[in-house]
Amino acid sequence: MAYPLQLGLQDATSPVMEELIQFHDHTLMIALLVSTMVFYTILTTVTSKLTNKNMLDSQGIETIWTIAPALILFLIAMPSLRLLYMMDEVNNPHLTVKTIGHQWYWSYEYTDYKNLEFDSYMIPTQDLIPGQFRLLETDHRMVVPTDSPVRMLITADDTIHSWAVPTLGVKMDAIPGRLNQTTFVVSHPGVFYGQCSEICGANHSFMPISVEAIPLIHFEDWSTSMLAKI
Amino acid sequence: MSLQKPVMRGLLARRLRFHLPIAIAIGLTSAVSFKYMVTEPRKRAYAEYYKHYDVNKEFNAMREAGVFESVQPTGK
């Protein structure tokens, strides 16, 4: 999850997010290469004693600084497209969870076998117990099994919201009248947090997402106990 | 004694021949340094983390610590 003075992306908890982090490192490396070259060039230009009031042209340098950026963009585009198509692969989800964005909470529906539905409201700061995270905890967490492809069907009831969990590499807009689909696999058990990522009114910052990933056998026990409560 | 005629031509080309290799070298050095100081250690860290990862051990430790709401601690 996020931590103070964090500079980079959150640690990955899904294979897709690991790939995204590697792609980000690759692109940042290229950005660093270009930035240092440009910085050095600016530094030498600004401190140069050479002056020329006439227009200059040079076919050689123009050719170089047209072909080189094109090559650099190609080196960025290739892994980018590879990852884009990888994220779209059919992966036969074991479970489908529907989430609906409301003002200002999320609701989750597990309708694969029986109808399990619940709302997920943020726990107000004054009601937190020691050890809980401010603005991230919810009264009911979305529980999923680990190591299982999960399909999320996302929509909204009123305004546009966005369901995002950075550590899983998931972000998908929740749009009224539209059903968006995304999938993820949680690599290891734990609790993972996200926040609504599309401005949706006064309490947009106060409708977080918390995902609890547990082994499949315990997930089955949980869903049975939740259904018994309803 | 007459003065030698100063060089009036090819100044930009001379400057580029001097500075361009330095600029490219600096760019490549920073990119390679980033790759071997950040990117590769990160890949190794992830591989190392999952190589000896014991799901049950980690899950039970989190469970006993009371992290989860869907499963309660067993008290063991």
Short mmCIF file of C-alpha atoms in Angstrom, two decimals:
data_model
loop_
_atom_site.label_atom_id
_atom_site.label_comp_id
_atom_site.label_asym_id
_atom_site.label_seq_id
_atom_site.Cartn_x
_atom_site.Cartn_y
_atom_site.Cartn_z
CA MET A 1 0.00 0.00 0.00
CA ALA A 2 1.02 3.65 -0.11
CA TYR A 3 3.56 4.91 2.42
CA PRO A 4 4.92 8.37 3.34
CA LEU A 5 7.44 9.98 0.95
CA GLN A 6 6.72 7.31 -1.63
CA LEU A 7 8.24 8.17 -5.02
CA GLY A 8 7.46 5.19 -7.24
CA LEU A 9 4.57 2.84 -7.85
CA GLN A 10 3.18 0.63 -5.09
CA ASP A 11 4.61 -2.90 -4.92
CA ALA A 12 2.80 -5.29 -7.24
CA THR A 13 0.37 -7.91 -6.04
CA SER A 14 -0.62 -9.20 -9.45
CA PRO A 15 1.40 -10.46 -12.43
CA VAL A 16 0.03 -7.66 -14.63
CA MET A 17 1.19 -5.00 -12.18
CA GLU A 18 4.66 -6.56 -12.10
CA GLU A 19 4.79 -6.20 -15.87
CA LEU A 20 3.52 -2.63 -15.64
CA ILE A 21 6.25 -1.76 -13.15
CA GLN A 22 8.89 -3.22 -15.45
CA PHE A 23 7.50 -1.27 -18.39
CA HIS A 24 7.51 1.90 -16.30
CA ASP A 25 11.17 1.28 -15.38
CA HIS A 26 12.00 0.76 -19.06
CA THR A 27 10.26 3.99 -20.13
CA LEU A 28 11.74 5.97 -17.24
CA MET A 29 15.21 4.78 -18.24
CA ILE A 30 14.65 6.13 -21.77
CA ALA A 31 13.25 9.37 -20.36
CA LEU A 32 16.39 9.68 -18.21
CA LEU A 33 18.59 9.12 -21.25
CA VAL A 34 16.87 11.87 -23.23
CA SER A 35 16.69 14.27 -20.27
CA THR A 36 20.39 14.02 -19.43
CA MET A 37 21.38 14.51 -23.07
CA VAL A 38 19.13 17.57 -23.41
CA PHE A 39 20.32 19.00 -20.09
CA TYR A 40 23.95 18.71 -21.14
CA THR A 41 23.14 20.25 -24.54
CA ILE A 42 21.35 23.20 -22.94
CA LEU A 43 24.19 23.70 -20.48
CA THR A 44 26.82 23.83 -23.23
CA THR A 45 24.66 26.05 -25.46
CA VAL A 46 24.01 28.56 -22.69
CA THR A 47 27.70 28.79 -21.78
CA SER A 48 29.00 28.89 -25.36
CA LYS A 49 30.86 31.92 -26.72
CA LEU A 50 29.75 31.16 -30.29
CA THR A 51 27.16 33.51 -31.78
CA ASN A 52 25.56 33.51 -35.20
CA LYS A 53 22.87 35.91 -36.22
CA ASN A 54 22.12 34.13 -39.50
CA MET A 55 19.80 31.16 -39.99
CA LEU A 56 21.66 27.91 -39.92
CA ASP A 57 20.76 24.64 -41.47
CA SER A 58 22.38 21.27 -41.46
CA GLN A 59 20.88 18.30 -43.22
CA GLY A 60 23.10 15.92 -41.28
CA ILE A 61 22.00 16.89 -37.77
CA GLU A 62 18.37 17.24 -38.88
CA THR A 63 18.46 13.65 -40.17
CA ILE A 64 19.98 12.41 -36.92
CA TRP A 65 17.50 14.13 -34.66
CA THR A 66 14.58 12.86 -36.71
CA ILE A 67 15.63 9.23 -36.92
CA ALA A 68 16.87 8.90 -33.32
CA PRO A 69 13.57 9.98 -31.66
CA ALA A 70 11.62 7.71 -34.04
CA LEU A 71 13.81 4.80 -32.98
CA ILE A 72 13.37 5.69 -29.30
CA LEU A 73 9.58 5.80 -29.72
CA PHE A 74 9.69 2.41 -31.41
CA LEU A 75 11.63 1.02 -28.43
CA ILE A 76 8.91 2.32 -26.11
CA ALA A 77 5.98 1.22 -28.31
CA MET A 78 7.02 -2.42 -28.67
CA PRO A 79 6.86 -3.40 -24.97
CA SER A 80 3.86 -1.11 -24.54
CA LEU A 81 1.79 -2.92 -27.17
CA ARG A 82 2.97 -6.30 -25.88
CA LEU A 83 1.70 -5.42 -22.41
CA LEU A 84 -1.52 -3.91 -23.74
CA TYR A 85 -2.43 -7.11 -25.55
CA MET A 86 -1.29 -9.23 -22.59
CA MET A 87 -3.73 -7.35 -20.36
CA ASP A 88 -6.54 -8.14 -22.79
CA GLU A 89 -5.93 -11.87 -22.96
CA VAL A 90 -8.82 -14.22 -22.23
CA ASN A 91 -8.03 -15.84 -18.90
CA ASN A 92 -11.17 -17.84 -17.96
CA PRO A 93 -12.07 -16.20 -14.68
CA HIS A 94 -12.95 -18.41 -11.72
CA LEU A 95 -15.18 -15.76 -10.19
CA THR A 96 -17.18 -12.73 -11.33
CA VAL A 97 -17.78 -9.82 -8.98
CA LYS A 98 -20.00 -6.93 -9.92
CA THR A 99 -19.34 -3.56 -8.39
CA ILE A 100 -21.56 -0.52 -8.60
CA GLY A 101 -20.38 2.97 -7.76
CA HIS A 102 -22.79 5.14 -5.83
CA GLN A 103 -22.55 8.54 -4.22
CA TRP A 104 -20.59 7.83 -2.06
CA TYR A 105 -19.91 4.13 -1.56
CA TRP A 106 -19.30 0.96 -3.53
CA SER A 107 -21.59 -2.05 -3.58
CA TYR A 108 -20.47 -5.55 -4.48
CA GLU A 109 -22.47 -8.44 -5.87
CA TYR A 110 -21.37 -12.06 -6.05
CA THR A 111 -23.99 -13.70 -8.23
CA ASP A 112 -22.18 -16.72 -9.63
CA TYR A 113 -23.98 -19.20 -7.39
CA LYS A 114 -26.29 -17.42 -5.02
CA ASN A 115 -27.03 -13.72 -4.63
CA LEU A 116 -24.58 -12.20 -2.20
CA GLU A 117 -24.73 -8.39 -2.13
CA PHE A 118 -23.39 -5.83 0.29
CA ASP A 119 -22.41 -2.18 0.47
CA SER A 120 -18.97 -0.91 1.35
CA TYR A 121 -18.87 2.42 3.16
CA MET A 122 -15.75 4.18 4.36
CA ILE A 123 -15.18 3.95 8.12
CA PRO A 124 -15.22 7.57 9.39
CA THR A 125 -12.00 8.78 11.00
CA GLN A 126 -13.58 9.09 14.45
CA ASP A 127 -14.68 5.44 14.33
CA LEU A 128 -11.30 3.94 13.43
CA ILE A 129 -9.65 1.56 15.88
CA PRO A 130 -5.86 1.82 16.41
CA GLY A 131 -3.99 0.21 13.52
CA GLN A 132 -6.61 1.00 10.91
CA PHE A 133 -5.83 3.32 8.01
CA ARG A 134 -7.49 6.72 7.73
CA LEU A 135 -9.69 7.22 4.62
CA LEU A 136 -8.95 3.69 3.38
CA GLU A 137 -10.86 1.30 5.64
CA THR A 138 -14.36 0.16 4.80
CA ASP A 139 -17.03 -1.55 6.85
CA HIS A 140 -17.20 -4.50 4.43
CA ARG A 141 -14.29 -5.56 2.29
CA MET A 142 -14.52 -7.15 -1.12
CA VAL A 143 -13.16 -10.65 -0.56
CA VAL A 144 -11.57 -12.64 -3.38
CA PRO A 145 -9.57 -15.87 -3.56
CA THR A 146 -5.83 -15.74 -4.22
CA ASP A 147 -4.25 -17.17 -7.36
CA SER A 148 -7.63 -17.14 -9.16
CA PRO A 149 -8.52 -14.94 -12.12
CA VAL A 150 -11.33 -12.64 -11.00
CA ARG A 151 -13.57 -10.81 -13.46
CA MET A 152 -14.85 -7.40 -12.32
CA LEU A 153 -17.96 -5.95 -13.94
CA ILE A 154 -18.10 -2.30 -13.08
CA THR A 155 -20.86 0.24 -13.44
CA ALA A 156 -22.38 3.15 -11.57
CA ASP A 157 -25.70 4.29 -10.29
CA ASP A 158 -25.47 8.05 -10.57
CA THR A 159 -22.30 9.88 -11.58
CA ILE A 160 -19.12 8.49 -13.10
CA HIS A 161 -16.84 6.85 -10.56
CA SER A 162 -13.69 4.78 -11.05
CA TRP A 163 -12.72 1.54 -9.35
CA ALA A 164 -8.99 1.50 -8.77
CA VAL A 165 -6.59 -0.66 -6.75
CA PRO A 166 -3.01 0.40 -7.58
CA THR A 167 -1.22 -2.63 -6.21
CA LEU A 168 -3.29 -4.92 -8.46
CA GLY A 169 -2.78 -2.67 -11.48
CA VAL A 170 -6.51 -2.15 -11.87
CA LYS A 171 -8.39 1.00 -12.72
CA MET A 172 -11.69 1.02 -14.58
CA ASP A 173 -14.30 3.74 -14.87
CA ALA A 174 -17.74 3.10 -13.46
CA ILE A 175 -20.13 4.78 -15.89
CA PRO A 176 -23.92 4.84 -15.51
CA GLY A 177 -25.59 2.88 -18.28
CA ARG A 178 -22.37 1.08 -19.21
CA LEU A 179 -20.79 -2.15 -18.02
CA ASN A 180 -17.00 -2.20 -18.03
CA GLN A 181 -15.03 -5.37 -17.54
CA THR A 182 -11.57 -5.95 -16.15
CA THR A 183 -9.77 -8.96 -14.72
CA PHE A 184 -7.01 -9.48 -12.20
CA VAL A 185 -5.22 -12.22 -10.29
CA VAL A 186 -4.09 -11.65 -6.72
CA SER A 187 -0.69 -13.29 -6.23
CA HIS A 188 -0.63 -13.50 -2.43
CA PRO A 189 -3.02 -13.02 0.51
CA GLY A 190 -3.47 -9.68 2.18
CA VAL A 191 -5.58 -6.53 2.23
CA PHE A 192 -5.21 -4.06 -0.63
CA TYR A 193 -6.58 -0.55 -0.82
CA GLY A 194 -7.69 1.84 -3.51
CA GLN A 195 -9.70 5.01 -3.83
CA CYS A 196 -12.38 6.29 -6.17
CA SER A 197 -10.55 7.73 -9.17
CA GLU A 198 -13.13 9.89 -10.91
CA ILE A 199 -14.52 13.07 -9.41
CA CYS A 200 -18.04 12.33 -8.31
CA GLY A 201 -19.13 14.97 -5.86
CA ALA A 202 -18.53 16.15 -2.33
CA ASN A 203 -17.36 12.83 -0.90
CA HIS A 204 -15.33 11.60 -3.85
CA SER A 205 -12.27 11.28 -1.58
CA PHE A 206 -14.24 9.30 0.99
CA MET A 207 -15.39 6.21 -0.88
CA PRO A 208 -12.39 3.87 -0.78
CA ILE A 209 -12.04 0.33 -2.01
CA SER A 210 -10.59 -2.44 0.12
CA VAL A 211 -9.93 -5.90 -1.29
CA GLU A 212 -9.18 -8.84 0.98
CA ALA A 213 -7.48 -11.80 -0.71
CA ILE A 214 -7.54 -15.17 1.06
CA PRO A 215 -6.92 -18.76 -0.05
CA LEU A 216 -9.81 -20.33 -1.94
CA ILE A 217 -10.88 -22.71 0.81
CA HIS A 218 -11.34 -19.84 3.25
CA PHE A 219 -13.10 -17.79 0.55
CA GLU A 220 -15.72 -20.51 0.23
CA ASP A 221 -16.25 -20.48 4.01
CA TRP A 222 -16.59 -16.71 3.96
CA SER A 223 -19.17 -16.63 1.17
CA THR A 224 -21.20 -19.34 2.94
CA SER A 225 -21.15 -17.35 6.20
CA MET A 226 -22.09 -14.12 4.42
CA LEU A 227 -25.03 -15.79 2.71
CA ALA A 228 -26.16 -17.18 6.07
CA LYS A 229 -26.23 -13.65 7.52
CA ILE A 230 -28.53 -12.34 4.77
CA MET B 1 54.43 40.12 -39.92
CA SER B 2 50.80 39.55 -40.90
CA LEU B 3 48.26 37.87 -38.60
CA GLN B 4 47.08 34.34 -39.39
CA LYS B 5 43.50 34.34 -40.80
CA PRO B 6 41.14 33.10 -38.07
CA VAL B 7 39.05 29.96 -38.67
CA MET B 8 35.69 31.18 -39.97
CA ARG B 9 34.06 27.98 -41.17
CA GLY B 10 32.99 24.66 -39.74
CA LEU B 11 32.66 26.00 -36.19
CA LEU B 12 29.32 24.33 -35.54
CA ALA B 13 30.47 21.05 -37.01
CA ARG B 14 33.60 21.19 -34.85
CA ARG B 15 31.51 21.94 -31.79
CA LEU B 16 29.13 19.09 -32.55
CA ARG B 17 32.00 16.65 -33.14
CA PHE B 18 33.23 17.54 -29.66
CA HIS B 19 29.98 17.75 -27.66
CA LEU B 20 27.70 15.18 -29.29
CA PRO B 21 29.74 12.11 -28.26
CA ILE B 22 29.92 13.52 -24.71
CA ALA B 23 26.15 14.09 -24.63
CA ILE B 24 25.48 10.58 -25.94
CA ALA B 25 27.93 9.10 -23.44
CA ILE B 26 26.30 10.94 -20.53
CA GLY B 27 22.83 9.82 -21.67
CA LEU B 28 23.85 6.19 -22.10
CA THR B 29 25.71 6.18 -18.77
CA SER B 30 22.67 7.45 -16.88
CA ALA B 31 20.39 4.95 -18.65
CA VAL B 32 22.68 1.99 -18.00
CA SER B 33 23.20 3.09 -14.37
CA PHE B 34 19.44 3.26 -13.87
CA LYS B 35 19.03 -0.17 -15.43
CA TYR B 36 21.62 -1.84 -13.18
CA MET B 37 20.93 0.14 -10.01
CA VAL B 38 17.12 0.16 -10.10
CA THR B 39 15.54 -2.06 -12.75
CA GLU B 40 17.56 -5.25 -12.37
CA PRO B 41 17.63 -5.21 -8.52
CA ARG B 42 13.86 -4.74 -8.57
CA LYS B 43 13.35 -7.76 -10.87
CA ARG B 44 15.64 -9.83 -8.63
CA ALA B 45 13.77 -8.68 -5.52
CA TYR B 46 10.45 -9.85 -6.93
CA ALA B 47 11.91 -13.18 -8.09
CA GLU B 48 13.53 -13.71 -4.67
CA TYR B 49 10.30 -12.85 -2.83
CA TYR B 50 8.24 -15.40 -4.70
CA LYS B 51 10.93 -18.09 -4.89
CA HIS B 52 10.57 -19.07 -1.21
CA TYR B 53 7.07 -17.70 -0.62
CA ASP B 54 4.98 -19.93 1.63
CA VAL B 55 1.34 -18.98 1.13
CA ASN B 56 0.02 -20.88 4.13
CA LYS B 57 2.67 -19.55 6.50
CA GLU B 58 2.11 -15.95 5.43
CA PHE B 59 -1.67 -16.34 5.47
CA ASN B 60 -1.66 -17.86 8.97
CA ALA B 61 0.65 -15.14 10.28
CA MET B 62 -1.68 -12.46 8.92
CA ARG B 63 -4.72 -14.32 10.20
CA GLU B 64 -3.34 -14.59 13.74
CA ALA B 65 -2.39 -10.91 13.64
CA GLY B 66 -6.05 -10.11 13.00
CA VAL B 67 -5.48 -8.53 9.57
CA PHE B 68 -8.46 -10.21 7.92
CA GLU B 69 -12.14 -9.67 8.51
CA SER B 70 -13.33 -12.69 6.57
CA VAL B 71 -11.33 -15.16 8.69
CA GLN B 72 -10.87 -14.84 12.43
CA PRO B 73 -7.69 -15.73 14.35
CA THR B 74 -7.66 -19.32 15.62
CA GLY B 75 -5.76 -18.33 18.77
CA LYS B 76 -2.95 -20.83 18.10
#
